[in-house]
GROMACS .gro file of C-alpha atoms in nm:
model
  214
    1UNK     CA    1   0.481   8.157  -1.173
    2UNK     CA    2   0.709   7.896  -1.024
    3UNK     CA    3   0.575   7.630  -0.815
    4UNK     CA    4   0.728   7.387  -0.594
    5UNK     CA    5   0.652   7.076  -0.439
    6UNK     CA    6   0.666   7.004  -0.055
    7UNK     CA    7   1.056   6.876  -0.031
    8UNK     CA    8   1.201   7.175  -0.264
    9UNK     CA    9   1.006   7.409  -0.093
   10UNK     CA   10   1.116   7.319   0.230
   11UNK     CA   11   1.461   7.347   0.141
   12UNK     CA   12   1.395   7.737  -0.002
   13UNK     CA   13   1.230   7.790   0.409
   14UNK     CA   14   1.550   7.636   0.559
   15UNK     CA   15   1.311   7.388   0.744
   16UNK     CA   16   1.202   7.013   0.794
   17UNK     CA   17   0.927   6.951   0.556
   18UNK     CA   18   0.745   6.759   0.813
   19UNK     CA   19   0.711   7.133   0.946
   20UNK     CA   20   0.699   7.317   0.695
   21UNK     CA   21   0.368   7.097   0.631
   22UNK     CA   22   0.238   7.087   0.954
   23UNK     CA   23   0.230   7.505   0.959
   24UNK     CA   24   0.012   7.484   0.619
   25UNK     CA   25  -0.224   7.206   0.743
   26UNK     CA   26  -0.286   7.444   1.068
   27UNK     CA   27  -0.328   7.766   0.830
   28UNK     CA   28  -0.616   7.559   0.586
   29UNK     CA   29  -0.771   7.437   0.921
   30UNK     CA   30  -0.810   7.756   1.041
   31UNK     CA   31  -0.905   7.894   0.712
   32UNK     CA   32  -0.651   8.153   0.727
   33UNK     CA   33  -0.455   8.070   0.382
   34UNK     CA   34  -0.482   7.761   0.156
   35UNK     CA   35  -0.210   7.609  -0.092
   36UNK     CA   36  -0.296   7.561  -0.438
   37UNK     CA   37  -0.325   7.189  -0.546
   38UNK     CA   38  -0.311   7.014  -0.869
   39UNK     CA   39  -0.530   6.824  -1.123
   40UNK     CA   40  -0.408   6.506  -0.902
   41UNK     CA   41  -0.509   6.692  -0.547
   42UNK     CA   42  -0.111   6.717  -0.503
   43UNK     CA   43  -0.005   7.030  -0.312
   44UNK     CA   44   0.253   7.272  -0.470
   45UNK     CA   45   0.368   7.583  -0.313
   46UNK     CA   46   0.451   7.931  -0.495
   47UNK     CA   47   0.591   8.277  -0.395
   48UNK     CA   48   0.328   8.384  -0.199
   49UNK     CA   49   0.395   8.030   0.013
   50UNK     CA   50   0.708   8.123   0.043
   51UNK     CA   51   0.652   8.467   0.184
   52UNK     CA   52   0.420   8.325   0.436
   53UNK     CA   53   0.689   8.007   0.509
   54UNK     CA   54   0.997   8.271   0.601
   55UNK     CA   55   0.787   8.489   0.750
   56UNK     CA   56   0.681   8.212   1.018
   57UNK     CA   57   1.007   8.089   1.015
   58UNK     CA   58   1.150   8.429   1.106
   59UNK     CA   59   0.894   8.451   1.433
   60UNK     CA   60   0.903   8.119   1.513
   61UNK     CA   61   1.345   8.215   1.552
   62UNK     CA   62   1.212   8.489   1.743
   63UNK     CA   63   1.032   8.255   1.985
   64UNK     CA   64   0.666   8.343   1.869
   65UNK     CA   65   0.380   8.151   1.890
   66UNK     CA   66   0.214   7.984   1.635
   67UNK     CA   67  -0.149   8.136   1.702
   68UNK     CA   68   0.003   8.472   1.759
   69UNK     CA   69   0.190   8.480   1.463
   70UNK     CA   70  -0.108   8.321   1.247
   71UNK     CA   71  -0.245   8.643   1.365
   72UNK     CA   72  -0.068   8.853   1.232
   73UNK     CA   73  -0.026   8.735   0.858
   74UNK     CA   74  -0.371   8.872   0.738
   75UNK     CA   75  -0.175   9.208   0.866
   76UNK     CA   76   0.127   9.139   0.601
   77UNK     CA   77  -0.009   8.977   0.294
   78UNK     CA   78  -0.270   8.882   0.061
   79UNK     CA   79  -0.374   8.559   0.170
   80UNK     CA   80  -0.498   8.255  -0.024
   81UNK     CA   81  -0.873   8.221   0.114
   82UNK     CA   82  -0.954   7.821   0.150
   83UNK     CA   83  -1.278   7.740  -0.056
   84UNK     CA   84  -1.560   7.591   0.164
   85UNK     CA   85  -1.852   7.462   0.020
   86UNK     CA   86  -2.156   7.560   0.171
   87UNK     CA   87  -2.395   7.395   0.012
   88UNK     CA   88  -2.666   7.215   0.210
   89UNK     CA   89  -2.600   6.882   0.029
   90UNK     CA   90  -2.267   6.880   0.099
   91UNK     CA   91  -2.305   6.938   0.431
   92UNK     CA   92  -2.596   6.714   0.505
   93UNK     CA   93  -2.391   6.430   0.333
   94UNK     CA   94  -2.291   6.194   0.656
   95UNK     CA   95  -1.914   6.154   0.656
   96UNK     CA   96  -1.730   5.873   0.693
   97UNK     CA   97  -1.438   5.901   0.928
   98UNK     CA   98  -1.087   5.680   0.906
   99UNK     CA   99  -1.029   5.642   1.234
  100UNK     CA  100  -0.694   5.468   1.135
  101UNK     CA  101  -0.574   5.734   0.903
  102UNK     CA  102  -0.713   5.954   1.178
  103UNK     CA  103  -0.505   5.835   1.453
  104UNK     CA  104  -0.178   5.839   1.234
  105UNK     CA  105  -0.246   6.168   1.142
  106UNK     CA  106  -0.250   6.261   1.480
  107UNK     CA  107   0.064   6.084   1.559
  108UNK     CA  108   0.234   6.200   1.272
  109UNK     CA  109   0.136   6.620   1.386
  110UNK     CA  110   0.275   6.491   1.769
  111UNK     CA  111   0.560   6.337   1.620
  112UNK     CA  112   0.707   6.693   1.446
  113UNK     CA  113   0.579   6.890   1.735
  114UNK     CA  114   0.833   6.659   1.925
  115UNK     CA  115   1.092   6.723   1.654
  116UNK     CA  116   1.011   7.050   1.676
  117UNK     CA  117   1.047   7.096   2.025
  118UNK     CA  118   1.347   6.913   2.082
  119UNK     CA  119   1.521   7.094   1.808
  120UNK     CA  120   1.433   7.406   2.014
  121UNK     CA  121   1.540   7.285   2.368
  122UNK     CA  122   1.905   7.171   2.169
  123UNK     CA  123   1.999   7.529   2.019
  124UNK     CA  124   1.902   7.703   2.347
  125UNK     CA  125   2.127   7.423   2.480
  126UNK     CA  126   2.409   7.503   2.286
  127UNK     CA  127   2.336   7.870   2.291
  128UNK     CA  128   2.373   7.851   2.701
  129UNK     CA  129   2.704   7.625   2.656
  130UNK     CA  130   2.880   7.918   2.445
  131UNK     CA  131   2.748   8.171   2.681
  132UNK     CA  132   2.959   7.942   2.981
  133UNK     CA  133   3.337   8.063   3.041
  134UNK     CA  134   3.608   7.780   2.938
  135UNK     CA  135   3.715   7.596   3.172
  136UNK     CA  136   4.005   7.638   3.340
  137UNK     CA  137   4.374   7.427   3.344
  138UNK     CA  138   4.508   7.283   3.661
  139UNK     CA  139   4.857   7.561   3.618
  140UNK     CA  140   4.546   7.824   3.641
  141UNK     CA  141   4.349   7.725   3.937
  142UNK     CA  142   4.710   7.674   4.092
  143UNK     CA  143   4.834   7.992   4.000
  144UNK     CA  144   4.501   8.202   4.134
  145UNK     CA  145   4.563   8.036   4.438
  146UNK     CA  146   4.896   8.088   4.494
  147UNK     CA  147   4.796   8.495   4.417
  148UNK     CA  148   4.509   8.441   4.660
  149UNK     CA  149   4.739   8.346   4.898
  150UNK     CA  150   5.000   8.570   4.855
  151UNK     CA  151   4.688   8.871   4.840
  152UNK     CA  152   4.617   8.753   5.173
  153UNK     CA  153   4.952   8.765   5.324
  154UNK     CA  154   4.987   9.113   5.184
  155UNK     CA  155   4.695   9.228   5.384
  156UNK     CA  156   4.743   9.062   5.678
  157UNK     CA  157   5.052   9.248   5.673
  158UNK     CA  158   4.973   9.579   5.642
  159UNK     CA  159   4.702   9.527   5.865
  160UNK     CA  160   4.922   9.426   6.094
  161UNK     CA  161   5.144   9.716   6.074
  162UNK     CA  162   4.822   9.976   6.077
  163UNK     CA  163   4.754   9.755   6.423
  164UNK     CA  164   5.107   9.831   6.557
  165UNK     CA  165   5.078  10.196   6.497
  166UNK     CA  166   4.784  10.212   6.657
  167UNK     CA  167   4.901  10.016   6.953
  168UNK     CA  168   5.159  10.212   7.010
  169UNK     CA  169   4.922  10.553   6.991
  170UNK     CA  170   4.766  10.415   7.297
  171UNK     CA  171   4.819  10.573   7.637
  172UNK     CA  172   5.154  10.398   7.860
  173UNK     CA  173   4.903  10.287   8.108
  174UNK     CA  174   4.743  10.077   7.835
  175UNK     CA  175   5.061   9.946   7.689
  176UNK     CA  176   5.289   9.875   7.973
  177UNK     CA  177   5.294   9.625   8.258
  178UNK     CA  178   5.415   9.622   8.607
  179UNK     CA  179   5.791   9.394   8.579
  180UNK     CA  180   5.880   9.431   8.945
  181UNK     CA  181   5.866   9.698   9.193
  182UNK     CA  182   6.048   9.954   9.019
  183UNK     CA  183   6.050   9.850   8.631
  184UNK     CA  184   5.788   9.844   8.396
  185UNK     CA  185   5.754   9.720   8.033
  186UNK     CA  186   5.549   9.680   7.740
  187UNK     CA  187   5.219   9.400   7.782
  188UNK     CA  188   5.327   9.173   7.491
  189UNK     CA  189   5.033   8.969   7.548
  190UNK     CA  190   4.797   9.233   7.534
  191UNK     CA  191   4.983   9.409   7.210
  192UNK     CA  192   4.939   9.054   7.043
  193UNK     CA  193   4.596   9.001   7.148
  194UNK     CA  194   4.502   9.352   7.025
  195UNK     CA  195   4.642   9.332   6.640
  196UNK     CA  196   4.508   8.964   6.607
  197UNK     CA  197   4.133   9.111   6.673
  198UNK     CA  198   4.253   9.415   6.488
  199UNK     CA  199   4.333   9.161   6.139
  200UNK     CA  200   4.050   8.970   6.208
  201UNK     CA  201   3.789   9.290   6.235
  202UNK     CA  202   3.919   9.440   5.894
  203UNK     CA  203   4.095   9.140   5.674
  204UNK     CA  204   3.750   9.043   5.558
  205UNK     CA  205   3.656   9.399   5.436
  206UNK     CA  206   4.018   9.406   5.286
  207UNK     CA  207   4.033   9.130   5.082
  208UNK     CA  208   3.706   9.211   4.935
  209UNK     CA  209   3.783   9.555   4.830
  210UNK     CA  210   4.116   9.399   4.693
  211UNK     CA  211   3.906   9.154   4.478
  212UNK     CA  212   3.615   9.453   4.407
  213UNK     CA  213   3.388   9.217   4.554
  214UNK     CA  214   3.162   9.526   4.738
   0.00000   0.00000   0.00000
């Protein structure tokens, strides 16, 4: 069986070692799965590590939690049971605690989860900046608004003609205007006044359906 010590096996996960460690510590302190160690108390990692390593890896890519996907690995292999001595002399012996090594321990475990983290919030970063559309030239945004404009000036155009043709559907009495006792002609005013409300009521509505913005 081939075995592998922390840096190689790291590489063979595709992960930090830091991590790769820190998932392992976790799994012994839960007692889900241990690593075998040598003679010298030196971890080494083997196949069945390295099923366990990708198959965290491959959750943790799918955005799972640890403690849901520590889980689930009694569910997908034959796990490495830690050995815990349960004798009463062992566990009546007082312990002596390093409060030094302690505390770097603890900032060491903070210190990847920070990595860890950070390395997370970065490829959803970059993920979210290839999702963006590119940015547009100067000759663009000038040219879309010269087509805006020249939309709009279509529009207003026929709408202006669909308001003549209307005005002049309307009855005389509507259209015309007393010019002196005996003479009578068209209310320009009035016309003018009528297809200026008439563009205004309907340009909006226009331009939107012209840009399928409804």
């Amino acid at each position: 069986m081939q075995y592998w010590k922390i840096s190689d096996f790291a590489k063979n996960v595709g992960k930090h070692p830091n991590t790769v460690d820190g998932w392992f510590k976790q799994l012994e302190e839960k007692n889900i799965h241990s690593v075998s160690r040598t003679e010298y108390g030196e971890k080494v990692y083997d196949s069945l590590d390295l099923k366990v390593a990708l198959y965290i890896k491959d959750k943790r890519d799918q955005k799972w939690a640890l403690e849901a996907i520590f889980h689930e690995l009694p569910n997908h292999f034959e796990l490495r049971q830690p050995a815990i001595d349960r004798s009463e002399e062992t566990a009546n012996t007082p312990q002596v605690i390093d409060t030094d090594a302690l505390k770097q321990e603890f900032e060491k475990i903070a210190k990847d989860v920070v990595e860890e983290q950070n390395r997370e919030v970065k490829e959803q970063y970059e993920e979210l900046l290839k999702r963006l559309p590119e940015p547009r030239s100067p000759q663009e945004e000038r040219r879309e608004r010269i087509e805006e404009m020249i939309t709009r000036s279509r529009i207003e155009t026929l709408l202006r003609e669909e308001a003549r043709k209307l005005w002049a559907e309307k009855p005389e009495e509507e259209r015309m205007k007393r010019a002196g006792f005996f003479r009578r002609e068209e209310d320009r005013d009035k016309r003018d006044q009528f297809i200026r409300e008439y563009i205004d009521e309907h340009l909006e509505e226009r331009l939107k359906e012209e840009f399928n913005l409804i």
